[in-house]
Amino acid sequence: MHGFTKHDFQSGAPMPGNESNSSNELLILRDLLRLLPSGLTVQDEHGEFIFVNDAAAVQLRLAANATQPTQVDDRHETCLELLRSGREVVLEEALTYGPAKRVFLTSHRPVQIAGRSLLISSSADITEQKAFEDQLFRSAYYDELTGLPTRRVIEHRVNSLIGRDGPERHFALAFLDVDNFKHINDYYGHAIGDALLVELSKRLGLALRETDILSRISGDEFLLLLNPISGDHEVAEFIHVMQERLKAPFFIEQSEIFASTSIGVSLYPQHGRSYEALRQNADIAMYRVKNNGKGSTAFFDASMEREALARMKIEQSLRLAILEKRFCCAFQAKVDIRTQEVKGIEALVRLRDDEGVIQAPGTFINLAVELGLIDELTRLVLTEIVKSIDLINDTFGADATISINVAAKQAANPEFMRPFARALEDTGFPKRFMIEVTEDAFITKSQFQDEILPILRKIGVGISIDDFGIGYSSLSALADITADEIKIDRSFITDIHKRPRSQGILRAIESLSEALGMTVIAEGIESFEELAYLQAATKIRYAQGFYFAKPIFLEDLRPAIPLASEARASIAARPALESRTAYSRGDGYRR
């Protein structure tokens, strides 16, 4: 075994030819060397050991019992080569025996002593340090949940492909986003959401070549490098097969879950000559898919870049508008269609752009939610209401409820809702407020129903289900919802007098809501015929819509205050086809 003998492993034992009448000092020095925590050996010019301390003896026994005996032979050959060349080196030596593995950092130094060529070797056990380094490496370069490479890995790989000399390579970078993952997380819980990501990453990774890379770059977002490619048709075919594979349901903890991905693709070099440009353009293409219905694939083109620039401009304007408080409130009345009296008002946020033009919320609300700016907007609305409460009372009546829209994402966030509830209570009139949320805030496994709703109930705030019928609603879901009001979306109300199927749905919602003690509000009344149908064919008492009045801005009310005592025309007296182009306090409803 090239000098590794049982006699050698008896640490500190005298070696042949080394017996002498040493002084006590030499014996003490020998014992000190024997007890050093680092392994220490001395080998002669033939590679035979002439000294082995205790720590080195343990290491040599491990080497002798190693799973791969060649490790011993390799070490012996290395030592002989160093003795011949006189080179000094530091090496890492890994010894595997059974399931265990130890790693040593060994320094080999050839020396000349008393005319003899010797090799002094010292070894330190760095097994724990290497394990910690490996853990750091994996956390930096591999996703802990899925085991996939991180963003750093795929970025480095793309940059290396771009930086290579020789013929220009062609590859594709695909940006994948799991559709409706937040709703899956909310409904099934985060543990199942995480398990879904693991199973989904396995399916996405099927049929990848060794040169391809699938990376998880954030919560439900993945990057896929396909390299090399012959053209976009090859990429389109591969991604089509991958999406077809995802159509099969995932079975996780007795739940059957369906998932899809929206995918944007950029090609090198057509769509960018840097990693960042390719990633950004694939991201832009993915957003085109999201906006067009999700679950499909789009390749980047120049028109998408123009759309992205326009979106970026809106985002910048939105951030600046919040900073400069360029938002204002408009109010739309909820009217009793039997008595024409005002039941309440809904506060609607509006944005003044750089030119002072009023922008409707459809242009910025979803972006505000996405960017995490919606909380600040909601607080601004409440502040505006409190500042203007006297004017609101003069215009709509001191008994009118005041509705504020809260996004489902906000409703499920206790860090926003708890202080917001305190702010409502601090107004001094919390019982006048009605919080409007869409139905997905109720039926998902969020904290709104169990934790936030009791807080709002305790201070007297009412709850309204907004846009009912177009989201995740089902009639059976209403039984578990403790709301005060249901607002039927205008898509059911538009031309209701001409649509028998919508009439049947409306009657069903009305009956169930009545049984559960919830008030029904019809949204989007725009014609006399729609109003007449509700009055004649339903028991619905309350409605909103342009037929009664457009949203009213506070600044439009201020100069009209002296007219408060003037007569207001009755809704019933209006001609059926009268145009509703503008609002004045002399029009509309009574309070």
XYZ file of C-alpha atoms in Angstrom:
591
model
C 0.000 0.000 0.000
C 2.934 2.237 -0.780
C 4.218 2.770 2.759
C 0.803 2.713 4.531
C 1.191 -0.123 7.073
C -0.508 -1.067 10.289
C 2.736 -0.222 12.104
C 2.620 3.279 10.550
C -0.811 3.982 12.060
C 0.554 3.508 15.612
C 1.042 7.232 16.059
C 4.263 8.386 17.613
C 5.846 4.899 17.431
C 9.586 4.858 16.673
C 10.312 4.115 13.021
C 13.060 1.706 11.835
C 16.444 3.316 11.801
C 15.405 6.201 14.040
C 16.189 4.715 17.473
C 18.618 6.827 19.474
C 19.337 7.981 22.952
C 17.431 11.308 22.551
C 17.448 13.895 25.241
C 14.362 14.635 27.336
C 13.809 17.827 25.357
C 13.597 15.835 22.124
C 11.097 13.470 23.715
C 8.959 16.415 24.882
C 9.066 17.947 21.377
C 8.119 14.592 19.861
C 5.130 14.292 22.218
C 4.009 17.842 21.398
C 4.113 17.075 17.678
C 2.212 13.847 18.308
C -0.607 15.674 20.124
C -1.048 18.535 17.620
C -4.724 18.871 16.468
C -3.556 19.061 12.843
C -2.289 15.959 11.130
C 1.490 15.957 10.659
C 3.590 13.433 8.726
C 7.164 13.222 7.534
C 8.062 10.999 4.565
C 11.493 10.039 3.249
C 12.665 10.104 -0.348
C 10.915 6.769 -0.985
C 7.598 7.979 0.360
C 7.886 5.912 3.515
C 6.594 7.505 6.718
C 9.201 8.297 9.340
C 6.796 10.236 11.567
C 2.984 10.200 11.966
C 1.201 12.061 14.742
C -2.156 11.047 16.246
C -4.350 13.257 14.022
C -2.544 12.078 10.885
C -2.908 8.444 11.986
C -6.688 8.872 12.089
C -6.632 10.379 8.613
C -4.449 7.564 7.254
C -6.770 4.929 8.732
C -9.668 6.692 7.009
C -7.709 6.631 3.768
C -6.932 2.949 4.156
C -10.618 2.162 4.730
C -11.857 4.555 2.022
C -14.560 3.439 -0.382
C -12.199 4.207 -3.279
C -8.755 2.697 -2.553
C -7.263 4.603 -5.482
C -7.375 7.713 -3.275
C -4.455 6.222 -1.282
C -2.469 5.410 -4.410
C -3.074 8.854 -5.866
C -1.856 10.522 -2.675
C 1.331 8.412 -2.616
C 2.110 9.224 -6.250
C 1.536 12.923 -5.571
C 3.955 12.849 -2.624
C 6.699 11.134 -4.699
C 6.260 13.689 -7.491
C 6.612 16.558 -5.009
C 9.789 14.992 -3.538
C 11.305 14.715 -7.004
C 10.312 18.227 -8.150
C 10.810 20.040 -4.865
C 7.501 21.885 -5.360
C 5.444 23.118 -2.422
C 1.642 22.761 -2.801
C -1.601 23.037 -0.837
C -4.313 20.518 -1.770
C -7.849 19.614 -0.750
C -8.209 15.889 -0.098
C -11.657 14.277 0.112
C -11.954 10.858 1.710
C -15.189 8.891 1.335
C -15.917 5.816 3.418
C -19.443 4.476 3.363
C -21.983 7.315 3.680
C -19.451 9.595 5.395
C -17.147 12.069 3.727
C -14.281 14.035 5.253
C -12.381 16.836 3.601
C -8.809 17.803 4.563
C -6.703 20.795 3.557
C -3.154 19.480 3.269
C 0.080 21.432 2.823
C 3.022 19.487 1.342
C 6.541 20.981 1.689
C 9.688 19.232 0.423
C 12.772 20.021 2.577
C 16.474 19.007 2.794
C 17.578 18.042 6.315
C 20.914 16.436 7.152
C 21.414 15.594 3.498
C 18.114 13.775 3.214
C 15.110 14.675 1.039
C 12.013 14.745 3.223
C 8.374 15.727 2.700
C 6.619 17.458 5.577
C 2.805 17.351 5.277
C 0.281 18.962 7.576
C -3.495 18.443 7.272
C -6.481 20.243 8.789
C -10.009 18.787 8.808
C -12.211 21.332 6.965
C -15.278 19.108 6.539
C -17.649 21.426 8.416
C -16.238 24.505 6.691
C -16.714 22.890 3.265
C -20.280 21.903 4.167
C -21.009 25.501 5.156
C -19.422 26.764 1.932
C -21.519 24.298 -0.072
C -24.639 25.505 1.723
C -23.777 29.109 0.926
C -23.105 28.159 -2.678
C -26.421 26.359 -3.031
C -28.355 29.206 -1.431
C -26.683 31.678 -3.784
C -27.048 29.642 -6.964
C -29.933 27.203 -6.381
C -33.508 27.812 -5.314
C -34.208 26.241 -1.933
C -37.795 25.207 -2.750
C -37.481 23.735 -6.244
C -33.754 23.027 -6.468
C -33.620 24.941 -9.765
C -30.760 27.324 -10.593
C -31.308 30.938 -9.529
C -31.293 34.095 -11.613
C -27.497 34.424 -11.171
C -26.864 31.108 -12.910
C -28.959 31.794 -15.990
C -27.674 35.369 -16.234
C -24.061 34.144 -16.105
C -24.810 31.490 -18.729
C -26.460 33.969 -21.123
C -23.610 36.447 -20.724
C -21.052 33.723 -21.444
C -22.926 32.737 -24.610
C -23.052 36.347 -25.763
C -19.365 36.885 -24.979
C -18.030 33.863 -26.879
C -15.897 34.331 -29.972
C -16.742 32.646 -33.214
C -19.971 32.362 -35.201
C -22.929 34.105 -33.639
C -25.050 31.782 -31.559
C -28.838 31.717 -31.626
C -30.753 31.026 -28.439
C -34.092 31.883 -26.825
C -34.944 33.283 -23.415
C -38.498 32.625 -22.203
C -40.158 34.368 -19.250
C -42.813 32.171 -17.581
C -45.376 33.402 -15.049
C -47.874 31.085 -13.335
C -51.410 32.332 -13.972
C -53.591 33.221 -10.967
C -51.001 31.887 -8.541
C -52.062 34.361 -5.852
C -55.612 33.002 -5.945
C -54.283 29.444 -5.714
C -52.167 30.455 -2.724
C -55.066 32.253 -1.053
C -57.608 29.499 -1.639
C -55.523 26.375 -0.951
C -52.891 27.851 1.368
C -49.185 28.590 0.963
C -48.034 25.034 1.694
C -50.000 23.675 -1.264
C -48.911 26.675 -3.326
C -45.271 25.778 -2.652
C -45.912 22.117 -3.463
C -47.525 23.187 -6.739
C -44.425 25.199 -7.681
C -42.259 22.121 -7.046
C -44.437 19.859 -9.194
C -44.832 22.501 -11.878
C -41.058 23.033 -12.087
C -40.634 19.276 -12.619
C -43.043 19.315 -15.556
C -41.470 22.426 -17.024
C -38.056 20.795 -16.815
C -39.047 17.654 -18.753
C -37.296 17.113 -22.104
C -34.728 19.879 -21.513
C -31.308 19.318 -23.073
C -28.079 19.522 -21.089
C -27.436 22.932 -22.638
C -30.862 24.305 -21.623
C -31.477 25.902 -18.228
C -34.718 26.356 -16.296
C -34.417 28.877 -13.469
C -36.816 30.074 -10.795
C -36.201 33.816 -10.447
C -38.943 34.782 -7.968
C -42.166 33.511 -6.369
C -44.089 32.221 -9.397
C -41.757 33.400 -12.168
C -39.333 31.248 -14.166
C -36.752 31.869 -16.877
C -36.014 29.261 -19.523
C -32.875 29.313 -21.693
C -33.133 27.225 -24.855
C -29.693 26.889 -26.427
C -28.975 26.437 -29.247
C -31.994 26.949 -31.494
C -32.450 26.780 -35.234
C -35.321 29.278 -35.314
C -38.478 30.534 -33.665
C -40.511 27.600 -35.029
C -38.436 25.177 -32.971
C -38.980 27.300 -29.855
C -42.720 27.632 -30.495
C -43.078 23.863 -30.918
C -41.166 23.066 -27.722
C -43.138 25.579 -25.632
C -46.434 24.342 -27.087
C -45.606 20.799 -25.956
C -44.608 22.142 -22.539
C -47.903 24.020 -22.128
C -49.890 20.979 -23.245
C -48.109 19.024 -20.514
C -49.293 21.561 -17.935
C -52.952 21.074 -18.846
C -53.124 17.851 -16.854
C -54.266 18.564 -13.271
C -51.890 18.498 -10.322
C -52.958 16.270 -7.421
C -51.590 17.727 -4.183
C -52.806 16.673 -0.733
C -56.117 15.404 -2.106
C -56.677 18.652 -4.029
C -57.016 18.707 -7.798
C -55.378 21.897 -9.035
C -55.214 23.237 -12.568
C -52.402 25.612 -13.481
C -51.215 27.356 -16.607
C -48.419 29.738 -17.491
C -48.189 32.895 -19.552
C -44.962 32.878 -21.554
C -43.053 35.638 -23.314
C -40.094 34.821 -25.570
C -37.169 36.867 -26.843
C -34.596 35.609 -29.359
C -30.883 36.323 -29.555
C -29.700 38.360 -31.378
C -32.950 39.644 -32.937
C -34.471 40.964 -29.704
C -31.407 42.052 -27.768
C -27.668 41.675 -27.395
C -27.473 41.645 -23.604
C -29.024 39.521 -20.878
C -30.961 42.447 -19.452
C -32.430 43.436 -22.829
C -33.462 39.854 -23.591
C -34.988 39.329 -20.136
C -36.862 42.623 -20.250
C -38.238 41.980 -23.730
C -39.346 38.464 -22.768
C -41.046 40.030 -19.729
C -42.794 42.562 -21.971
C -44.042 39.774 -24.254
C -45.307 37.854 -21.222
C -47.346 40.866 -20.101
C -48.943 40.997 -23.545
C -50.137 37.425 -22.934
C -51.434 38.362 -19.454
C -53.432 41.232 -20.887
C -54.873 39.061 -23.670
C -56.275 36.275 -21.540
C -53.299 34.321 -20.102
C -52.229 30.736 -20.682
C -50.498 31.191 -24.043
C -47.206 32.348 -25.584
C -46.078 35.504 -27.354
C -42.805 36.366 -29.074
C -41.474 39.872 -28.534
C -41.972 42.506 -31.239
C -41.422 46.256 -31.485
C -45.068 47.157 -30.832
C -44.797 45.585 -27.389
C -41.898 47.873 -26.561
C -44.038 50.904 -27.343
C -46.766 49.550 -25.064
C -44.205 48.973 -22.314
C -42.938 52.549 -22.628
C -46.504 53.840 -22.367
C -47.052 51.676 -19.284
C -43.833 52.958 -17.759
C -44.999 56.529 -18.370
C -48.272 55.787 -16.534
C -46.331 54.187 -13.696
C -44.081 57.229 -13.335
C -47.081 59.559 -13.462
C -48.825 57.471 -10.818
C -45.883 57.592 -8.434
C -45.466 61.316 -8.971
C -49.193 61.949 -8.528
C -49.167 60.157 -5.168
C -46.094 62.121 -4.121
C -47.747 65.397 -5.144
C -51.222 64.304 -3.922
C -52.786 65.001 -7.312
C -55.671 62.649 -6.632
C -59.193 63.838 -6.006
C -62.484 62.293 -4.973
C -65.724 62.062 -6.857
C -68.965 60.799 -5.311
C -71.764 58.813 -6.895
C -75.094 58.404 -5.147
C -76.874 55.168 -4.280
C -80.518 56.032 -4.866
C -83.756 54.494 -3.593
C -85.509 53.848 -6.904
C -88.931 53.857 -5.169
C -88.636 57.158 -3.300
C -85.743 58.849 -5.214
C -83.966 59.456 -1.896
C -80.209 59.090 -1.417
C -79.279 55.999 0.580
C -75.539 56.552 0.384
C -72.620 57.611 -1.749
C -69.576 55.831 -3.141
C -66.233 57.617 -3.012
C -64.383 57.213 -6.303
C -60.721 58.120 -6.698
C -59.623 60.103 -9.761
C -56.181 61.121 -11.021
C -55.235 64.494 -12.467
C -52.518 63.931 -15.054
C -49.723 66.349 -15.940
C -52.096 68.386 -18.124
C -54.745 68.546 -15.401
C -57.036 66.082 -17.209
C -59.077 63.803 -14.957
C -58.257 60.113 -15.439
C -60.777 57.382 -14.555
C -59.540 54.605 -12.231
C -59.538 52.021 -15.004
C -56.290 53.547 -16.273
C -54.351 53.262 -13.018
C -56.044 51.224 -10.256
C -54.767 47.803 -11.355
C -51.285 49.261 -11.785
C -51.492 50.827 -8.329
C -52.354 47.414 -6.853
C -49.531 45.762 -8.781
C -46.978 48.376 -7.678
C -48.089 48.335 -4.039
C -49.356 51.933 -4.195
C -53.030 51.196 -3.592
C -52.739 51.482 0.203
C -51.599 55.088 -0.051
C -54.431 55.862 -2.489
C -57.040 54.416 -0.117
C -55.679 56.459 2.781
C -55.819 59.603 0.602
C -59.498 58.925 -0.150
C -60.335 58.607 3.553
C -58.432 61.811 4.356
C -60.344 63.688 1.650
C -63.673 62.427 2.990
C -62.897 63.511 6.558
C -61.744 66.967 5.392
C -64.934 67.448 3.355
C -67.524 65.809 5.595
C -69.509 69.021 6.134
C -69.810 69.592 2.404
C -70.772 65.919 1.900
C -73.489 66.252 4.550
C -74.841 69.439 2.985
C -75.020 67.802 -0.421
C -76.112 64.232 0.233
C -77.490 64.321 3.748
C -75.990 63.532 7.135
C -77.485 60.007 7.129
C -76.033 58.888 3.792
C -73.577 56.019 4.080
C -70.121 56.575 2.581
C -68.622 53.675 0.629
C -64.878 53.260 0.126
C -63.439 50.685 -2.267
C -60.782 48.365 -0.868
C -58.939 45.986 -3.196
C -59.098 42.266 -2.349
C -55.322 42.257 -1.905
C -55.662 45.026 0.695
C -58.594 43.343 2.427
C -56.505 40.219 3.035
C -53.565 42.207 4.420
C -53.875 42.758 8.196
C -50.901 45.148 8.150
C -53.010 47.545 6.095
C -56.497 46.769 7.371
C -55.837 47.048 11.111
C -54.528 50.642 10.959
C -57.154 51.492 8.331
C -59.902 50.279 10.683
C -58.411 52.445 13.444
C -58.417 55.404 11.063
C -62.109 54.790 10.309
C -62.881 54.686 14.016
C -60.878 57.869 14.629
C -63.112 59.809 12.222
C -65.790 59.814 14.909
C -68.424 58.444 12.523
C -67.307 54.884 11.631
C -70.896 53.612 11.395
C -71.444 55.736 8.291
C -68.762 53.887 6.343
C -69.299 50.961 4.024
C -66.239 49.015 2.807
C -66.684 47.697 -0.747
C -64.628 44.624 -1.655
C -64.912 42.145 -4.501
C -66.157 38.657 -3.667
C -62.765 36.938 -3.989
C -61.802 38.632 -0.708
C -64.429 36.430 0.978
C -64.162 33.028 -0.636
C -60.378 32.642 -0.687
C -58.502 31.422 2.381
C -57.429 34.917 3.340
C -57.525 36.602 6.716
C -60.291 39.010 5.753
C -63.289 36.873 6.668
C -61.867 35.475 9.903
C -59.725 38.285 11.259
C -60.482 41.634 9.595
C -64.261 41.382 9.289
C -64.821 41.090 13.077
C -62.737 44.242 13.618
C -64.856 46.197 11.148
C -68.069 44.805 12.640
C -67.001 45.834 16.130
C -66.685 49.506 15.157
C -69.878 49.438 13.102
C -68.462 49.580 9.562
C -70.688 47.963 6.912
C -69.511 45.511 4.240
C -70.511 45.565 0.581
C -69.680 42.946 -2.080
C -68.702 44.899 -5.192
C -69.059 43.738 -8.828
C -70.935 40.629 -7.725
C -71.315 38.018 -10.428
C -68.203 38.533 -12.541
C -65.442 37.132 -10.344
C -65.301 33.917 -8.343
C -68.861 34.061 -7.120
C -71.348 31.275 -6.833
C -74.759 31.457 -5.239
C -73.744 28.843 -2.673
C -70.779 30.993 -1.653
C -73.164 33.681 -0.433
C -74.186 31.476 2.485
C -70.724 31.843 4.018
C -70.430 35.596 3.461
C -71.480 37.965 6.222
C -71.978 41.135 4.170
C -74.585 43.886 4.411
C -74.866 44.702 0.743
C -74.444 43.108 -2.667
C -73.767 45.264 -5.698
C -74.807 43.456 -8.867
C -72.352 44.226 -11.641
C -73.571 46.432 -14.462
C -72.940 43.634 -16.999
C -76.159 42.021 -15.664
C -78.086 45.308 -15.597
C -77.287 46.702 -19.052
C -80.387 46.230 -21.238
C -81.895 44.013 -18.562
C -85.358 44.634 -20.032
C -84.237 42.862 -23.250
C -82.359 39.903 -21.749
C -84.489 37.100 -20.244
C -81.475 35.051 -19.091
C -80.026 38.003 -17.163
C -83.472 38.559 -15.669
C -83.475 34.990 -14.348
C -80.014 35.385 -12.825
C -81.064 38.672 -11.260
C -84.135 37.095 -9.667
C -82.024 34.250 -8.238
C -79.486 36.626 -6.686
C -82.285 38.842 -5.375
C -84.104 35.948 -3.702
C -81.023 34.500 -2.061
C -79.796 37.907 -0.905
C -83.209 38.648 0.605
C -83.147 35.336 2.468
C -79.706 36.163 3.863
C -80.684 39.688 4.860
C -78.447 41.506 2.389
C -79.433 44.683 0.571
C -79.136 44.544 -3.229
C -77.715 47.476 -5.211
C -78.013 47.500 -9.008
C -74.968 49.132 -10.620
C -74.804 50.909 -13.933
C -78.362 52.158 -14.513
C -78.089 54.270 -17.660
C -81.564 54.256 -19.198
C -85.172 54.771 -18.198
C -86.019 51.304 -19.538
C -83.522 49.637 -17.206
C -84.895 51.575 -14.252
C -88.501 50.842 -15.222
C -87.787 47.096 -15.397
C -86.222 47.085 -11.919
C -89.163 49.017 -10.510
C -91.791 46.816 -12.135
C -90.269 43.327 -12.138
C -88.067 43.189 -9.031
C -88.044 44.073 -5.354
C -84.689 45.841 -5.695
C -84.796 49.197 -3.894
C -81.415 50.769 -4.599
C -79.336 51.557 -7.653
C -76.401 53.575 -8.978
C -75.720 54.852 -12.436
C -75.384 57.727 -14.865
C -79.151 57.833 -15.235
C -79.339 59.480 -11.821
C -76.088 61.424 -11.895
C -72.479 61.194 -12.935
C -69.847 61.160 -10.200
C -69.653 64.595 -8.561
C -66.391 66.295 -7.666
C -66.189 68.181 -4.395
C -64.849 71.302 -6.078
C -67.974 71.315 -8.260
C -70.131 71.296 -5.142
C -68.554 74.195 -3.304
C -69.905 77.050 -5.452
C -73.312 75.397 -5.481
C -73.793 75.375 -1.713
C -76.049 78.503 -1.684
C -78.432 76.643 -3.970
C -79.028 73.921 -1.384
C -82.577 75.057 -0.711
C -83.601 75.195 -4.355
C -86.106 72.657 -5.569
C -84.808 69.387 -6.995
C -86.648 67.802 -9.841
C -88.066 64.342 -9.353
C -86.529 61.467 -11.267
C -89.946 60.178 -12.171
C -90.725 63.428 -13.994
C -87.850 62.969 -16.463
C -88.560 62.011 -20.057
C -87.533 58.476 -20.841
C -84.929 59.410 -23.465
C -83.501 62.459 -21.748
C -79.697 62.765 -22.103
C -77.630 62.733 -18.914
C -74.592 64.777 -19.986
C -73.774 66.762 -16.860
C -74.572 67.088 -13.190
C -75.900 70.016 -11.209
C -77.283 70.015 -7.720
C -80.682 70.948 -9.064
C -80.865 67.571 -10.863
C -81.326 64.079 -9.710
C -82.538 62.910 -6.367
C -83.896 63.915 -2.990
C -82.371 63.448 0.407
